[in-house]
Short mmCIF file of C-alpha atoms in Angstrom, two decimals:
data_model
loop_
_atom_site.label_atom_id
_atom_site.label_comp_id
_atom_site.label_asym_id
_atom_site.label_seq_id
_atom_site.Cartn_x
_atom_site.Cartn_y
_atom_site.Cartn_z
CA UNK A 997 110.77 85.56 117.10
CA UNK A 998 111.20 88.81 119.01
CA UNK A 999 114.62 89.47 116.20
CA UNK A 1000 112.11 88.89 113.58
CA UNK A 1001 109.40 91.53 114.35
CA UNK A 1002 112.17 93.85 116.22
CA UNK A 1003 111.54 97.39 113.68
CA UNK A 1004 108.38 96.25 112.65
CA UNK A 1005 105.47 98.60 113.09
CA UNK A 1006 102.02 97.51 114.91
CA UNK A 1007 100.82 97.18 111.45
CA UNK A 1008 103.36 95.43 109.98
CA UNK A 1009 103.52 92.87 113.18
CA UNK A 1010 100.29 92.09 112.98
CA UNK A 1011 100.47 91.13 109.08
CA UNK A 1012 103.42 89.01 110.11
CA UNK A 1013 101.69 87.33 112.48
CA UNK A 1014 98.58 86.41 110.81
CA UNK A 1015 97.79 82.81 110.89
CA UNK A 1016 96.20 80.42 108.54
CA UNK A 1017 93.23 81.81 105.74
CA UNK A 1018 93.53 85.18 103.30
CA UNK A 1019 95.22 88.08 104.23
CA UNK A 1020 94.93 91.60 102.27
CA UNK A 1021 98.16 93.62 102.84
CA UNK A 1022 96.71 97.14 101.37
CA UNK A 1023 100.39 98.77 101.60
CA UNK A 1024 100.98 102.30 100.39
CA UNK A 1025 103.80 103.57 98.95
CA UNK A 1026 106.98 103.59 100.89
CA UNK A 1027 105.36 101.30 103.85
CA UNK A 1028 107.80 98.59 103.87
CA UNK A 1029 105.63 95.92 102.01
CA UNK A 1030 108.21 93.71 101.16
CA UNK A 1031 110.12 94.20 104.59
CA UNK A 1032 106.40 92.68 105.68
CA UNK A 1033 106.07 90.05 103.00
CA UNK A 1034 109.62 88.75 103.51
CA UNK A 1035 109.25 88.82 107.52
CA UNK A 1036 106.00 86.90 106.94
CA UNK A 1037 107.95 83.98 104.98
CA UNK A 1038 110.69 84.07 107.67
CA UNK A 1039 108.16 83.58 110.34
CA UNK A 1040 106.19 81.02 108.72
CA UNK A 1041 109.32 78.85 108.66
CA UNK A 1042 109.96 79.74 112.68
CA UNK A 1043 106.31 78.35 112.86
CA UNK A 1044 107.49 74.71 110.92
CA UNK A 1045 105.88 75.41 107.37
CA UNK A 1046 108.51 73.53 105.29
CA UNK A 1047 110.17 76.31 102.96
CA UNK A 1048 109.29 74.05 99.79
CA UNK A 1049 105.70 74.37 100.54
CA UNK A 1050 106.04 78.37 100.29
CA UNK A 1051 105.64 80.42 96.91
CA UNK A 1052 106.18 84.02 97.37
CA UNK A 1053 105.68 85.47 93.42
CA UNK A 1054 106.52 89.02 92.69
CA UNK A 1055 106.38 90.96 88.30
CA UNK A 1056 110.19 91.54 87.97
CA UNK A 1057 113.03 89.92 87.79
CA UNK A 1058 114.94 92.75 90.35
CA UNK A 1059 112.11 92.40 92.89
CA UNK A 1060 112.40 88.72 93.09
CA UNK A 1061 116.12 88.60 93.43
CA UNK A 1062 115.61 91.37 96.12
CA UNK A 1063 113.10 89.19 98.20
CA UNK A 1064 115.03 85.85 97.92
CA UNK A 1065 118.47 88.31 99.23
CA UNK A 1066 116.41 89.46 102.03
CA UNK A 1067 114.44 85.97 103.13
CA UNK A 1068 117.91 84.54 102.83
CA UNK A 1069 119.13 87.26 105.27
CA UNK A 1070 116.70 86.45 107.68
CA UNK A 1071 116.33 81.97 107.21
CA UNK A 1072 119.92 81.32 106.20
CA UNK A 1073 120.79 78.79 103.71
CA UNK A 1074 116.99 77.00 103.62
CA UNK A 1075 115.53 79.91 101.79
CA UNK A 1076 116.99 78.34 98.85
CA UNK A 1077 113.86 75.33 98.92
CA UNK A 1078 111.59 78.45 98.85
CA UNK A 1079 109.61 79.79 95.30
CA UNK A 1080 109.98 83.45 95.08
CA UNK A 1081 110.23 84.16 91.55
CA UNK A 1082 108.34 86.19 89.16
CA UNK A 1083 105.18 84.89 87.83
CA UNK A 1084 106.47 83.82 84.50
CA UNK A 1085 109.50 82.20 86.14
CA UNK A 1086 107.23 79.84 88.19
CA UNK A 1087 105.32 78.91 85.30
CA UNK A 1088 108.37 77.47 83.83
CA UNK A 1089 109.56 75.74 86.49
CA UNK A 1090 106.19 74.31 86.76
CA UNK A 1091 105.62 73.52 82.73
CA UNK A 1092 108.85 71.58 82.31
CA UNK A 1093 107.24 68.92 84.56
CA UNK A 1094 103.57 69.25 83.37
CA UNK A 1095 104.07 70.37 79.81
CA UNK A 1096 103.08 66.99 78.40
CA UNK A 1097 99.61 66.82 79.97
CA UNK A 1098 99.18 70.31 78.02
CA UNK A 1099 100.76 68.54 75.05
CA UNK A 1100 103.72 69.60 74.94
CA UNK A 1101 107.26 68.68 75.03
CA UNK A 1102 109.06 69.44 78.60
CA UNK A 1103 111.75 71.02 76.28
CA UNK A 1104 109.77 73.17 74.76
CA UNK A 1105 111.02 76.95 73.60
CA UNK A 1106 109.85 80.22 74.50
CA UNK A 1107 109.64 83.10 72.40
CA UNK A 1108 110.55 86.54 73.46
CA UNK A 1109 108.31 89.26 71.99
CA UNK A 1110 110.76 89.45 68.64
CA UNK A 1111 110.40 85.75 67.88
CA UNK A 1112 106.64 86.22 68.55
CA UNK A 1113 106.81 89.58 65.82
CA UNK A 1114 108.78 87.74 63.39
CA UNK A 1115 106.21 84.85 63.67
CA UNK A 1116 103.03 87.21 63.70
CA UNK A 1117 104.76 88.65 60.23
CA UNK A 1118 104.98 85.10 58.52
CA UNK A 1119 101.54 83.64 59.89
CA UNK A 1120 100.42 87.08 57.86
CA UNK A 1121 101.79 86.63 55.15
CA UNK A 1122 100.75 82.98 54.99
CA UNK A 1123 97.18 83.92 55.43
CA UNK A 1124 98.32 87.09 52.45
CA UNK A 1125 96.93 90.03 55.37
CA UNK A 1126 98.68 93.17 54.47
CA UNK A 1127 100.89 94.53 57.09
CA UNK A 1128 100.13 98.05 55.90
CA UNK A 1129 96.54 97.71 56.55
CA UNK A 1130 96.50 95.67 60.00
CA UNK A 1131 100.24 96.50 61.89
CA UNK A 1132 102.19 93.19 62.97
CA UNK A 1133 102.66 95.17 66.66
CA UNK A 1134 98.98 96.01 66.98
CA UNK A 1135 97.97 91.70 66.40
CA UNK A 1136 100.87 91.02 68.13
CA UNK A 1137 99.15 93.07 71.25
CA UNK A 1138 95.43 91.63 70.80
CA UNK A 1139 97.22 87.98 70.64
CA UNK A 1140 98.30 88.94 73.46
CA UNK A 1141 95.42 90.79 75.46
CA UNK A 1142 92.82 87.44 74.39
CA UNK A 1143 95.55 85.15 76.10
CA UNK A 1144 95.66 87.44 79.36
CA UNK A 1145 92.30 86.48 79.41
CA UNK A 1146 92.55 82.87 79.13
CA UNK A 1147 91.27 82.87 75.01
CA UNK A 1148 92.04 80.65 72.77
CA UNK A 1149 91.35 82.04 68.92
CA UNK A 1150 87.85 80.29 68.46
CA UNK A 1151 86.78 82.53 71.29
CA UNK A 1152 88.58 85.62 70.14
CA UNK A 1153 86.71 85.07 67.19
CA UNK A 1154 83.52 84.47 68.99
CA UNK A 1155 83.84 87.36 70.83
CA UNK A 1156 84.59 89.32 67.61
CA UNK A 1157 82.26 91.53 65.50
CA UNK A 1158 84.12 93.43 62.77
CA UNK A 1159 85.96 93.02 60.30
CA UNK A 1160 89.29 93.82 62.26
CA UNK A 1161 87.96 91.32 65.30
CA UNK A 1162 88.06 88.52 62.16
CA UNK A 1163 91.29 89.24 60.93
CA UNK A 1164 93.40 89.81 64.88
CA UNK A 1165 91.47 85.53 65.24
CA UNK A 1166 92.54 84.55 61.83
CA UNK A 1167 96.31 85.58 62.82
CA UNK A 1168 95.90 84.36 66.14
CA UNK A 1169 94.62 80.81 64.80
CA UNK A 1170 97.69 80.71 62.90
CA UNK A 1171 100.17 82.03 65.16
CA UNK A 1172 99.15 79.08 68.00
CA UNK A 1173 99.30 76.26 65.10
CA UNK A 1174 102.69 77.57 64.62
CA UNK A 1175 103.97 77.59 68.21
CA UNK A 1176 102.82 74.24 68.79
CA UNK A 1177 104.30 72.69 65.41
CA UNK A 1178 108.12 74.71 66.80
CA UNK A 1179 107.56 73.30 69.82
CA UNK A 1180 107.13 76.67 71.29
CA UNK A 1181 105.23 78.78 74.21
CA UNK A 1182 105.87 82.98 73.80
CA UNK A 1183 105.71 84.53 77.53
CA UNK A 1184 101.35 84.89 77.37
CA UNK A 1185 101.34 80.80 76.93
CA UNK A 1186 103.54 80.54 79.97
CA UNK A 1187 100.73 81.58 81.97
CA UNK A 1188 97.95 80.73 80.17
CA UNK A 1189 98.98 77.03 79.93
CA UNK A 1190 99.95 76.82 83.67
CA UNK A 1191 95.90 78.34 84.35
CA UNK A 1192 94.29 76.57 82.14
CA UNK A 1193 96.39 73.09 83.49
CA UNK A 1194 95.36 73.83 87.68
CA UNK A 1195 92.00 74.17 86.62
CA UNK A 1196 91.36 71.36 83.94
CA UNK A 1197 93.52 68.61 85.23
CA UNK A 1198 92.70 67.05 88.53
CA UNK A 1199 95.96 65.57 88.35
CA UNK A 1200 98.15 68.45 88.10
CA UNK A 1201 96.58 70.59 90.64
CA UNK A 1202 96.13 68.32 93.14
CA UNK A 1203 100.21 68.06 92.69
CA UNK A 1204 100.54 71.53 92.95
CA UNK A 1205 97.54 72.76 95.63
CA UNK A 1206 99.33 69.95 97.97
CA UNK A 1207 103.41 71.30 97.65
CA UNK A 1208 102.31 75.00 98.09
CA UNK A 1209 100.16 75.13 101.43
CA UNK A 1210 101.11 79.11 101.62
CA UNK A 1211 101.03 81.22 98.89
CA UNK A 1212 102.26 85.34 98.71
CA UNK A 1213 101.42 87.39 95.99
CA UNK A 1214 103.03 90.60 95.50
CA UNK A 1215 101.78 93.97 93.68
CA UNK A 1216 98.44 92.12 93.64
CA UNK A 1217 96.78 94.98 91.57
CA UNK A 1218 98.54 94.55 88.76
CA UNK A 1219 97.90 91.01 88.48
CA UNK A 1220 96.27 90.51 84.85
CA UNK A 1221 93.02 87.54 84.81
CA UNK A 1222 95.30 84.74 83.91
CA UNK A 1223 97.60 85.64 86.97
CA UNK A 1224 94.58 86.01 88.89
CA UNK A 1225 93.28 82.56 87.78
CA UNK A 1226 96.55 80.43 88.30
CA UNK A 1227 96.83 82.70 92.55
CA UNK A 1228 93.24 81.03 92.70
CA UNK A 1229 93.79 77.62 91.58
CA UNK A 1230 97.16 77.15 93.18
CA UNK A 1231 95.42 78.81 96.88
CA UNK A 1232 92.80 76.09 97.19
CA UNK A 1233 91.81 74.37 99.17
CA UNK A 1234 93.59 76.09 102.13
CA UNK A 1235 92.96 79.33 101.08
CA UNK A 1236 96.54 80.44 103.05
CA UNK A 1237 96.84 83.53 100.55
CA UNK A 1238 98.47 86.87 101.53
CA UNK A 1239 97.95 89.30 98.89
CA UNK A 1240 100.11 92.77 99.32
CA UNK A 1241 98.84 95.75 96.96
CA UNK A 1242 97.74 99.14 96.61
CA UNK A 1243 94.63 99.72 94.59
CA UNK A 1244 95.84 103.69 94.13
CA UNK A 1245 98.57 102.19 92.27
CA UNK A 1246 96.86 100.07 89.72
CA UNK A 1247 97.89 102.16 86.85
CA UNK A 1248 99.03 99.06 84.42
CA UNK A 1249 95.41 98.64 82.88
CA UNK A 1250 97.13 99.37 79.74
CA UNK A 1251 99.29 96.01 80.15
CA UNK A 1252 96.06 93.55 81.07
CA UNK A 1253 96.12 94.24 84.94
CA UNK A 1254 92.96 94.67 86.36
CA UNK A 1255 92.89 96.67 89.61
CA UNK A 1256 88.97 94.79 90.51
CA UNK A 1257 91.51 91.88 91.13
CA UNK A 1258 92.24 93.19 94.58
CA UNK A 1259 89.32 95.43 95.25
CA UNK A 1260 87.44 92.14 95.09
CA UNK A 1261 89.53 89.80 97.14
CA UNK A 1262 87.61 89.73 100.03
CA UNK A 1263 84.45 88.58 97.33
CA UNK A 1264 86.85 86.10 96.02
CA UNK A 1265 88.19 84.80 99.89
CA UNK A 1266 84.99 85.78 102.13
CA UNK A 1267 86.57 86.82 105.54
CA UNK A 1268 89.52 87.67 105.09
CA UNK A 1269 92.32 89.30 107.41
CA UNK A 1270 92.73 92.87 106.17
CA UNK A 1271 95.58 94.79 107.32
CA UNK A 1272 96.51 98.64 106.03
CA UNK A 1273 100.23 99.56 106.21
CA UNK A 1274 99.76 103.62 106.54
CA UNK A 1275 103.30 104.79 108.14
CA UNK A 1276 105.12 105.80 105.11
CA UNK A 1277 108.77 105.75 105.76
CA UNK A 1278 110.00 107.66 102.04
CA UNK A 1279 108.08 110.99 101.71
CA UNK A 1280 107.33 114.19 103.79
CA UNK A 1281 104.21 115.28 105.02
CA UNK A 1282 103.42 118.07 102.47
CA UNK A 1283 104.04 115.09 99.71
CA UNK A 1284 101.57 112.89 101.52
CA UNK A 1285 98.91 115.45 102.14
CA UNK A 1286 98.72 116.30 98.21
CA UNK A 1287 99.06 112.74 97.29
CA UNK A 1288 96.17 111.99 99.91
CA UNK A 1289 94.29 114.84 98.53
CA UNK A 1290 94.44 113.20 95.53
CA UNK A 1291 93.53 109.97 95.53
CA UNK A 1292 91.01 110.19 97.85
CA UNK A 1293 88.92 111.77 95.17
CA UNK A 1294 88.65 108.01 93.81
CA UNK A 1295 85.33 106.27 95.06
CA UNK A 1296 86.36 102.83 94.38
CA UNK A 1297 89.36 101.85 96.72
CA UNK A 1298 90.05 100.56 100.13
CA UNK A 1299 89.81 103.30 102.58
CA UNK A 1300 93.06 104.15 103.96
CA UNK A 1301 95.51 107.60 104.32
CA UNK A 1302 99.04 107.63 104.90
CA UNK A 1303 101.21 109.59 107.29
CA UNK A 1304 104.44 110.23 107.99
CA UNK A 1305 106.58 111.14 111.56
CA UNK A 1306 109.50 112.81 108.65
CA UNK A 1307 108.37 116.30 109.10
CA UNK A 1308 106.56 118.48 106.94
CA UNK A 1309 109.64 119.07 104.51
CA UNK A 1310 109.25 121.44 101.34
CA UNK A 1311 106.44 122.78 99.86
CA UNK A 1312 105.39 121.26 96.63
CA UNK A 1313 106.56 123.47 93.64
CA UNK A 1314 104.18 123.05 90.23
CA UNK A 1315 106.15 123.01 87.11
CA UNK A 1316 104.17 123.22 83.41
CA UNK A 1317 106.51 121.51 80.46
CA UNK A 1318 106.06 121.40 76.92
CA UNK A 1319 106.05 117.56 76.16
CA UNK A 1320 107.51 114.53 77.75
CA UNK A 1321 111.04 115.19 76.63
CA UNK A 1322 111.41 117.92 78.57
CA UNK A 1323 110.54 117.06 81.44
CA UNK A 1324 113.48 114.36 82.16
CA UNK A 1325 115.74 117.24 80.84
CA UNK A 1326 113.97 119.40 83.95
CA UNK A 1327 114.07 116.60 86.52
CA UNK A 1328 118.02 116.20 85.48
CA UNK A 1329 118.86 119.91 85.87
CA UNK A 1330 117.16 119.86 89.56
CA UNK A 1331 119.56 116.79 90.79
CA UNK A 1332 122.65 118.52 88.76
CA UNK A 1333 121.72 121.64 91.16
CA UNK A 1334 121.18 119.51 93.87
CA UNK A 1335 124.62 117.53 93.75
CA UNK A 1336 126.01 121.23 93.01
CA UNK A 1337 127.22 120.13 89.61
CA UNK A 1338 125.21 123.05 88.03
CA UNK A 1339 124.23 126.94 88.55
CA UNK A 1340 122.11 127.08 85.77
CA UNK A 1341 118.36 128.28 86.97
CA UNK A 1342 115.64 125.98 86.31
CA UNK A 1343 114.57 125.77 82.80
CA UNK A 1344 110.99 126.33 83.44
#
């Protein structure tokens, strides 16, 4: 135990060592969240948690393969029996044993988003909707929004009040008769049909609530209301849910993530352990104190400021740029300059 937290920050310690019930990582930038969340696994295990009964779910593919490298690092070869996969991943892995009690096959398909644009194009044309008036890509997005939040096409249409709203159900009604007669779930169903299964069948999430007895959720604020939904189901009854995010980085509204997710945790788990990881360990002080400056301007977050022992560094230079193509052109002219590959001036 004293390897495990060795480098670990009061902070960070005292996240490890949390016991049993909800705990709310709030972990700026650069403060060694997953160093915490993957220390946290690894000490659950020194504590005799079985690493089956763990699922540690992260958004992308890279972060997941860089927490299962790490937990391995720490646990050896039993980090293997652990879940930490992305959120979609886990949904498969629990469909192709439950799939039948949502009706369908355990082989089913999954479509990526160009089988689900190609099918969007023929369920149009089947119902004769012109693609010049109503864009493929813009249904394809509302399909995909109503089934973030856990709706079916009868309440898309419910929901609905123009013209438009009727046409984005009459698609949608078409496009989920067509998955299910392929035998098919696109990426949205994945989650959807794992949410709706843990909280309509007894069955399945009693199977489920009773293998995971710990559950870690990573970049909680950009977890969309379906995500949000399955963390809830899969948490009860033990409520042993650690939840590491940042509300001043919920900037993914755009994508269905809703930042209230982890504002409201502690509505959603009453009591819970709250721990804020301040020390950032990437940036300088002058970078802090702007950023600081910054978002503390926002009235609904969790209070917290972060601080570095890196030194003051360089003062923050403000750069005005046409458009968004120049400014990676800019940004690639400073590193050139920086490795010494160019003596060009800025291009400012």
């Amino acid at each position: 135990m004293s390897d495990l937290l060795a480098g670990l920050n009061p902070p960070q310690r005292e996240a490890v060592l949390h016991g049993d019930g909800p705990l709310l990582v709030l972990a700026g930038a650069g403060s060694g969240k997953t160093r915490v969340l993957t220390h946290r696994v690894a000490r659950l295990i020194a504590d005799g948690v079985p690493p089956q009964a763990i699922i540690a779910i992260t958004f992308t593919n890279k972060a997941a393969g860089e927490m299962r490298d790490r937990i391995g690092q720490l646990v050896g070869p039993s980090a293997r029996a652990i879940w930490a996969s992305t959120f979609h991943s886990a949904c498969v892995r629990i469909l192709r044993r439950e799939a039948p009690a949502a009706g369908y096959a355990r082989d089913f398909s999954i479509y990526d988003g160009d089988d689900q644009l190609r099918l969007i194009r023929r369920c149009m044309v089947d119902e004769d909707i012109d693609p010049k008036r109503f864009a493929p890509r813009g249904l394809q997005a509302r399909i995909s929004d109503a089934k973030n939040h856990l709706r079916g096409p009868e309440e898309m249409a419910a929901l609905g009040g123009s013209y438009n709203d009727e046409v984005a159900a009459q698609v949608y009604r078409r496009y989920a008769d067509a998955l299910r007669t392929n035998g098919a779930m696109d990426f949205d169903d994945l989650l959807m049909v794992t949410a709706q299964l843990m909280e309509n069948d007894e069955a399945v999430r009693a199977r489920w609530q009773s293998r995971f007895t710990h559950v870690l959720v990573d970049e909680y604020q950009d977890t969309n209301h379906a995500q949000y939904r399955l963390v809830r189901a899969l948490a009860e009854p033990q409520r042993n849910v650690m939840a590491v995010g940042d509300d001043d980085q919920g900037i993914y509204s755009w994508r269905g993530a809703d930042v209230g997710n982890i504002l409201e945790f502690e509505r959603d788990y009453p009591n819970p352990h709250v721990v804020a990881l301040e020390q950032n360990y990437r940036s300088t002080g002058t970078i802090l104190r702007a950023a600081n400056a910054v978002v503390e301007r926002n009235l609904h977050r969790h209070p917290k400021r972060l601080w570095t022992d890196l030194g003051d560094g360089e003062p923050i230079a403000v750069v005005s740029l046409r458009d968004e193509h120049e400014e990676p052109r800019v940004r690639a002219g400073a590193i050139d300059r920086a490795l010494g590959r160019c003596d060009r001036p800025p291009d400012t």
